[in-house]
Coordinates of C-alpha atoms and ligand atoms in Angstrom, one line a residue:
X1 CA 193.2 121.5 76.2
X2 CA 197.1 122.4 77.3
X3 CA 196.8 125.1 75.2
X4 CA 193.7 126.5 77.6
X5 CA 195.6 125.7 80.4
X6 CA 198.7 127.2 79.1
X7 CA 196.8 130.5 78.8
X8 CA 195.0 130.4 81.6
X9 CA 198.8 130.1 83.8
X10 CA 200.5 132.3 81.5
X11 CA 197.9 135.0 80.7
X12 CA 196.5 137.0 83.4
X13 CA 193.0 136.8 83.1
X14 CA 192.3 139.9 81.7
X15 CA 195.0 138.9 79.8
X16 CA 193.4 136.4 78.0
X17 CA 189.9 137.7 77.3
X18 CA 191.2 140.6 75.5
X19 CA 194.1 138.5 73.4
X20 CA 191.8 135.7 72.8
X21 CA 189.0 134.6 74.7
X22 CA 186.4 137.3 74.0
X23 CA 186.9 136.5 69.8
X24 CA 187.1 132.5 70.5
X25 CA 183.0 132.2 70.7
X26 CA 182.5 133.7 67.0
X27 CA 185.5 132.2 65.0
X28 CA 184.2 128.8 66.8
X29 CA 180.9 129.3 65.6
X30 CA 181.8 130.8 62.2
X31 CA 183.9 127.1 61.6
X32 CA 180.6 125.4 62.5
X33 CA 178.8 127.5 60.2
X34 CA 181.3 126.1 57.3
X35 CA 180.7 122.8 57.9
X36 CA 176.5 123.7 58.5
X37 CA 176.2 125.3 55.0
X38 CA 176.0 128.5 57.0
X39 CA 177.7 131.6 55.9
X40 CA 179.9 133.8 58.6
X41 CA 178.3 135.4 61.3
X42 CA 175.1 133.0 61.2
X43 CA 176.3 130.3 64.4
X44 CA 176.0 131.4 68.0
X45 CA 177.7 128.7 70.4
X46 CA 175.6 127.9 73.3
X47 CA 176.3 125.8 76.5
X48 CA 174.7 122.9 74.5
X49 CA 171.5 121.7 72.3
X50 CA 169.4 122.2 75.0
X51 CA 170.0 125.5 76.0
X52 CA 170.3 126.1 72.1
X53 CA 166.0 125.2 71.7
X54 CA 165.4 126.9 74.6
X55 CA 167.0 130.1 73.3
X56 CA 164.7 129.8 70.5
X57 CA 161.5 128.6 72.1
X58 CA 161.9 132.1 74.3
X59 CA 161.7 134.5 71.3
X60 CA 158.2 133.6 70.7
X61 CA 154.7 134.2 72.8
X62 CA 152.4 131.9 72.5
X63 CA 149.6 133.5 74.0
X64 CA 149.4 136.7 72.0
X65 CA 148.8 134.6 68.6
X66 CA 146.7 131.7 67.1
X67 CA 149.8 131.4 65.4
X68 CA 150.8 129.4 69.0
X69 CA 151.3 125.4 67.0
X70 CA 154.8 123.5 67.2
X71 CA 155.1 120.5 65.0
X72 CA 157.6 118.0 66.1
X73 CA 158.2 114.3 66.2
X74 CA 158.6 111.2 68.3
X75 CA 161.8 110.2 66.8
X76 CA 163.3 113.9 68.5
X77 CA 165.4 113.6 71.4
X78 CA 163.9 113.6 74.7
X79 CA 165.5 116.6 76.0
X80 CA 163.6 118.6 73.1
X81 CA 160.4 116.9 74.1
X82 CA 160.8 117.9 77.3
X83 CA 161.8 121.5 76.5
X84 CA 158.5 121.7 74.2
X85 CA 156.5 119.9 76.7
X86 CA 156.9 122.8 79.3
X87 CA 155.7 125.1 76.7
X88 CA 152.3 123.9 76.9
X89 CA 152.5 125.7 80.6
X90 CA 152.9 129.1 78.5
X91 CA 150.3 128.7 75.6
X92 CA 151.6 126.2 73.1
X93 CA 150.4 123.7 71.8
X94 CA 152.6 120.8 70.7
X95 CA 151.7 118.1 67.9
X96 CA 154.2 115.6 67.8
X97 CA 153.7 113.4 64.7
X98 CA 153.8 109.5 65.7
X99 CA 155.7 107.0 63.7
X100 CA 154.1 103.8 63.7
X101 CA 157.2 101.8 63.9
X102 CA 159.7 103.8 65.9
X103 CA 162.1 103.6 62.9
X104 CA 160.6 105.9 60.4
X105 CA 157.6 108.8 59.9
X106 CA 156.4 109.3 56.5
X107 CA 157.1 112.5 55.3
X108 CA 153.4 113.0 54.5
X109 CA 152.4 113.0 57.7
X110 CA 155.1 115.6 58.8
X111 CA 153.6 118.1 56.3
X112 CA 150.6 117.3 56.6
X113 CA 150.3 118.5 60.2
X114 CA 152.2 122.2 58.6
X115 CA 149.2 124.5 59.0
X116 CA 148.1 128.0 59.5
X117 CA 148.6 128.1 62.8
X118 CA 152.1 126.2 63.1
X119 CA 154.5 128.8 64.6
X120 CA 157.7 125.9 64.1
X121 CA 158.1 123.1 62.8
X122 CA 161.2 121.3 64.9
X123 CA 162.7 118.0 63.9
X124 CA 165.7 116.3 64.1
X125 CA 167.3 116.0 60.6
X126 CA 168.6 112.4 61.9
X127 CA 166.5 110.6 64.9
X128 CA 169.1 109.8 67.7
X129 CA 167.1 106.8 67.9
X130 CA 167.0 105.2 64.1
X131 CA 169.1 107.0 61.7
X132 CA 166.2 108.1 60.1
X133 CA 166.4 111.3 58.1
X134 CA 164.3 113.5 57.1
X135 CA 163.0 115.1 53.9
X136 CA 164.2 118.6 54.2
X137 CA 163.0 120.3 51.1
X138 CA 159.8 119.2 51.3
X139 CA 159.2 120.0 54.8
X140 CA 160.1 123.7 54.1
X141 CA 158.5 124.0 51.4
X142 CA 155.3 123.5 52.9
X143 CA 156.4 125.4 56.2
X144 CA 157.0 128.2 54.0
X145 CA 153.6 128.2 51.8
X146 CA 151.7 128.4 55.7
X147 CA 154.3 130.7 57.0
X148 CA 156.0 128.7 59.7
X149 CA 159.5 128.7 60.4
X150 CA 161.8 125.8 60.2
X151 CA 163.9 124.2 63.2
X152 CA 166.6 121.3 62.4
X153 CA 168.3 119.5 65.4
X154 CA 171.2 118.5 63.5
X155 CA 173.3 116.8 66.5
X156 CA 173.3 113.3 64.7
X157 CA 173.4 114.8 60.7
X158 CA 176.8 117.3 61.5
X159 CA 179.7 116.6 60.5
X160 CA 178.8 113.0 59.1
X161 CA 177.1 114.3 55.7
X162 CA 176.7 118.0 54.1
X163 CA 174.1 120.0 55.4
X164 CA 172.9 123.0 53.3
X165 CA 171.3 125.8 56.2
X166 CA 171.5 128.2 53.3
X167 CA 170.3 126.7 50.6
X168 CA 167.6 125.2 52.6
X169 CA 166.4 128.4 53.4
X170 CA 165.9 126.7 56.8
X171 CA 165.2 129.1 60.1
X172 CA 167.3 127.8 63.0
X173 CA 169.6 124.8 63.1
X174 CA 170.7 123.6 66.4
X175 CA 172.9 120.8 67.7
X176 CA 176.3 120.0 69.6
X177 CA 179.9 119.1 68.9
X178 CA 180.7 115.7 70.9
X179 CA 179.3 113.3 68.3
X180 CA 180.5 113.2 64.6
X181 CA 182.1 116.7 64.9
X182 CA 184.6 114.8 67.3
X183 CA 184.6 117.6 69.8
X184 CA 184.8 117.8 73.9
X185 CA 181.8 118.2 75.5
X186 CA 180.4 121.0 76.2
X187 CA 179.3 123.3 73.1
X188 CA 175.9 123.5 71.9
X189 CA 175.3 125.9 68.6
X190 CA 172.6 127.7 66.8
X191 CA 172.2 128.7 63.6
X192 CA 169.9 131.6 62.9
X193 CA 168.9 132.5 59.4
X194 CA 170.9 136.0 58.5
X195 CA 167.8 137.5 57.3
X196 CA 165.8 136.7 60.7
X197 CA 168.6 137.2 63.6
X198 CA 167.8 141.1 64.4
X199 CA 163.8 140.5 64.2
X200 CA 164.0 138.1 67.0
X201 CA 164.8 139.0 70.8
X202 CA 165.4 135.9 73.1
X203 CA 164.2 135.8 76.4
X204 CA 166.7 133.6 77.6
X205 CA 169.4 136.1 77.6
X206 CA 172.1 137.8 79.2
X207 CA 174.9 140.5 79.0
X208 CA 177.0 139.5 76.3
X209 CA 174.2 139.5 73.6
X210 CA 174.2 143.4 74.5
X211 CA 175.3 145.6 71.8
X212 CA 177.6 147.3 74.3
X213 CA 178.4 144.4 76.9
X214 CA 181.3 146.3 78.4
X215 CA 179.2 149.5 79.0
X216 CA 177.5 147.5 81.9
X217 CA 174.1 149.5 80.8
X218 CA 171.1 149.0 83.0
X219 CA 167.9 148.1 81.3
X220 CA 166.0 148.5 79.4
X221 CA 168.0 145.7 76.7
X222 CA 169.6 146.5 73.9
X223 CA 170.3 143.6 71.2
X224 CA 173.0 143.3 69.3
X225 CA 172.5 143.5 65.6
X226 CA 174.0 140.2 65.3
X227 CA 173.8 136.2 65.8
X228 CA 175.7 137.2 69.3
X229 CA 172.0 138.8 70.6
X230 CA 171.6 134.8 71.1
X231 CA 174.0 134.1 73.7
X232 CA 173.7 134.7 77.6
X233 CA 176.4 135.2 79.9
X234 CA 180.2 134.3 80.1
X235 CA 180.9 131.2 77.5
X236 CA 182.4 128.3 78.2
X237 CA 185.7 128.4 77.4
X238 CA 187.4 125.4 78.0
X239 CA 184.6 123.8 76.1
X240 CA 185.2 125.7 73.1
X241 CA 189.2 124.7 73.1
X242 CA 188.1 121.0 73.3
X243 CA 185.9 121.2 70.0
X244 CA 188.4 123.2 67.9
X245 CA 190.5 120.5 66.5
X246 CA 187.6 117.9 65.4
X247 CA 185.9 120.9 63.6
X248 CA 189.2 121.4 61.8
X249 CA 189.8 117.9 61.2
X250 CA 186.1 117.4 60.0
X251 CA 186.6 120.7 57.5
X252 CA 189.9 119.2 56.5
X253 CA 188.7 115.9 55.2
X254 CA 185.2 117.5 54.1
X255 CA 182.1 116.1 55.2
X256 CA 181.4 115.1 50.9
X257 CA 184.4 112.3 52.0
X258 CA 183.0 111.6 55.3
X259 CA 179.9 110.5 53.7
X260 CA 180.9 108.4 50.7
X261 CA 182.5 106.3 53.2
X262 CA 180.0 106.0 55.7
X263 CA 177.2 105.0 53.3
X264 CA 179.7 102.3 52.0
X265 CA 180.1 100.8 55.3
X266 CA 176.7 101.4 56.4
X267 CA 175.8 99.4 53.0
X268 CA 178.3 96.9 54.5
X269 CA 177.1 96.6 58.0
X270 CA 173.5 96.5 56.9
X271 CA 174.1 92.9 54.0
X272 CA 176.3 91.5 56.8
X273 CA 173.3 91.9 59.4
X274 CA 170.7 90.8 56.7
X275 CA 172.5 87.9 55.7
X276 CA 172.7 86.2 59.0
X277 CA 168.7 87.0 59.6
X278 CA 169.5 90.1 61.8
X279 CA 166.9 92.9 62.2
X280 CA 168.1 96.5 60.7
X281 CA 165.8 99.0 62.8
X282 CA 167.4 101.8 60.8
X283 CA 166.2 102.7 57.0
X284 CA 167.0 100.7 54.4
X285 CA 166.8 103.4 52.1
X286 CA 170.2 105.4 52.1
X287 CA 168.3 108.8 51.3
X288 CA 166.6 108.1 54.7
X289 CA 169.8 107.8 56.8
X290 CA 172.1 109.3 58.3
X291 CA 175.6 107.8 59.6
X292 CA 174.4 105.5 62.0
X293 CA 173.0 101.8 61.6
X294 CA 171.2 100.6 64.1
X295 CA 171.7 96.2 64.8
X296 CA 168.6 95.0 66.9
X297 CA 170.5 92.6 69.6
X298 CA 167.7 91.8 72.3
X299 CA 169.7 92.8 75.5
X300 CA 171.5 96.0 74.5
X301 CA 174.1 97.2 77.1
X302 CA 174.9 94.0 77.9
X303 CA 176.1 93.5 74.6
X304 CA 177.9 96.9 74.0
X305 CA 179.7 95.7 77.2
X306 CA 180.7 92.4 75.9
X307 CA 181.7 94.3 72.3
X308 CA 184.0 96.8 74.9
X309 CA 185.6 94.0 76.0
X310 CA 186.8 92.6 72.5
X311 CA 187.9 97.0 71.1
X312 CA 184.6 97.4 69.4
X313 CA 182.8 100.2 70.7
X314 CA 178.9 101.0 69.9
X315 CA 176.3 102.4 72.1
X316 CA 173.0 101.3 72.0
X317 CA 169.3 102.6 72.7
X318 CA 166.2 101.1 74.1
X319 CA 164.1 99.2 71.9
X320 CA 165.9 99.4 68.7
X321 CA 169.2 97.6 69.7
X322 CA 173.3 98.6 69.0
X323 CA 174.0 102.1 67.4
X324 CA 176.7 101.5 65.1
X325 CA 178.6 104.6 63.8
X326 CA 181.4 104.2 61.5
X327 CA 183.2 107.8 61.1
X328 CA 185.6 108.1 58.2
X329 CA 189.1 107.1 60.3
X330 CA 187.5 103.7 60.6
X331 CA 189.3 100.9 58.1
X332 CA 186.8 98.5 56.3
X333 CA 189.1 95.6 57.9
X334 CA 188.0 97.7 60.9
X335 CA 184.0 97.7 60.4
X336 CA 184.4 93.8 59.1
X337 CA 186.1 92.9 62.6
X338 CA 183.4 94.0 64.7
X339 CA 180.6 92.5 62.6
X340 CA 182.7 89.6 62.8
X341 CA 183.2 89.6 66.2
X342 CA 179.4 90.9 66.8
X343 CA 178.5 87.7 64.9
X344 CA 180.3 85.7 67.3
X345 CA 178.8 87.1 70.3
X346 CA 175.0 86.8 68.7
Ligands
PLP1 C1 169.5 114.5 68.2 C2 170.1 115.0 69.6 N1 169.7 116.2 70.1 C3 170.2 116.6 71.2 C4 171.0 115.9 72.0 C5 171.5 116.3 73.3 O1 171.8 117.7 73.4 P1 172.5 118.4 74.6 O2 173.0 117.4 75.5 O3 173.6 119.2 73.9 O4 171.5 119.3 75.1 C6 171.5 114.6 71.5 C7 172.4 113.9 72.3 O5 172.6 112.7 72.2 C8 171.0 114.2 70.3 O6 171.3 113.0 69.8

């Protein structure tokens, strides 16, 4: 952040977008892409997740095809819901698979509801709500025998395990940098398949997706043949100063490492709870789960409150308790203190 500000008093502004600014969007997204399995050129940033599901919702129309059927879940994030939610105003129609026990959805049932009319399938890869994960492969594997394309919200999966968006073959990733990326808030990303980017031509849009931004053309729109024709307008600098050291951080101790010692600890967090007779609302299966373990405590922020107050940080969410999310510059005498001292306050 003092290096923004330094540029932005020692730089005129001009200054600055033509030395640096202007390139900072795509070598930002092109370090996501590492550490999403993507190759170069395949990440657009985006003000957040959000905006990121929105960009994609607006390259399709609903009405003009039976092809008009989005399959998501009920372990997504609520903004998603909501985002698919107003697309029932313009001709979709949404099937959100239930899980029975908030925790988990059988991936069955997922692929199952994969038909001949499903447009998109989008998931999270890891529910915000119970560490769940999802089968990838065999969801796009069935996507692809019906012809559906395949949406990931990877917000809670980045940066805490390897993701493969290529080898996946996977249509659009989306997510944001303030969780295990360790970034600022706010940048969003997107992750468009090489091989789909130029068919597709957002809605949501703006002048610098333009092939020639700085002509200042009137319409009619002209795309860029790139992942850019997904942005809008003017990006969010300061935003994307904030993210770059976790993203190199994260790439320099490689997400391989960041997982072997998160499923250690989680292993660790997860006897501790069982031994003392504490509910685990997270999978117990580590294929299942992502870096978080969710502790079922029955009043939830009063508790992360009281764990504030001895240095042990967690958040927590309704109905399935504390979130605990060990990243990899956490000590194991670390993660044993707070269980300890979590055992003390139950
Ligand atoms: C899975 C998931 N998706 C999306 C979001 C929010 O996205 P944004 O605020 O960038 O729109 C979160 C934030 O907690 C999340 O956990």
């Amino acid at each position: 952040m003092l290096a923004y500000y330094d540029a932005w008093e020692q730089h005129t502004s001009e200054d600055a977008w033509a030395t640096s600014w202007w390139e900072m969007s795509a070598q930002v997204g092109d370090r996501i892409a590492q550490l999403l399995g993507g190759e170069p050129g395949s990440v657009q940033v985006q003000p957040n997740a959000s905006v990121a599901l929105a960009s994609v919702v607006s390259c399709f129309d609903f009405n003009s095809s039976t092809r008009n059927k989005i399959v998501t879940s009920a372990l997504d994030f609520p903004s998603m819901q909501y985002v698919w939610a107003a697309q029932e105003r313009v001709g979709a129609r949404i099937e959100v698979v239930p899980s029975d026990d908030g925790i988990v959805i059988p991936t069955e049932r997922i692929v199952d509801a994969i038909d001949d009319q499903t447009q998109l399938v989008a998931l999270s890869h890891v529910s915000f709500r119970s560490s769940y994960r999802v089968d990838v492969e065999a969801i796009v594997e069935r996507a692809q025998q019906h012809g559906a394309l395949v949406l990931l919200d990877v917000y809670q999966s980045a940066g805490a395990m390897e993701l493969k968006a290529r080898a996946w073959e996977v249509d659009f990733l989306i997510g944001g940098t303030i969780k295990w990326l360790c970034g600022g808030p706010a940048c969003g990303y997107l992750y468009v398949r090489p091989e789909l980017q130029n068919e597709l031509e957002p809605k949501l849009t703006g002048w610098v997706a333009h092939a020639s931004p700085f002509d200042f053309a009137p319409p009619p729109m002209r795309y860029t043949d790139s992942v850019r024709r997904f942005a809008q307008g003017t990006p969010g600098i300061p935003g994307l100063y904030s993210v770059i050291p976790g993203l190199q951080i994260i790439a320099e101790v490689g997400v391989k490492a960041v997982r072997a010692e998160s499923e250690r600890r989680s292993e660790f967090i997860i006897d501790f709870a069982l031994e003392r007779g504490w509910k685990i609302n997270s999978p117990r299966d580590v294929n299942q789960r992502g870096g978080s373990v969710m502790v079922y405590v029955d009043d939830g922020p009063a508790m992360v409150k009281r764990l504030a107050e001895r240095s042990v940080f967690v958040d927590c969410r309704p109905g399935v308790g504390l979130r605990m999310s060990s990243h990899f510059f956490n000590t194991d005498e670390e993660v044993r203190a707070a269980m300890e001292i979590l055992g003390e306050l139950m």
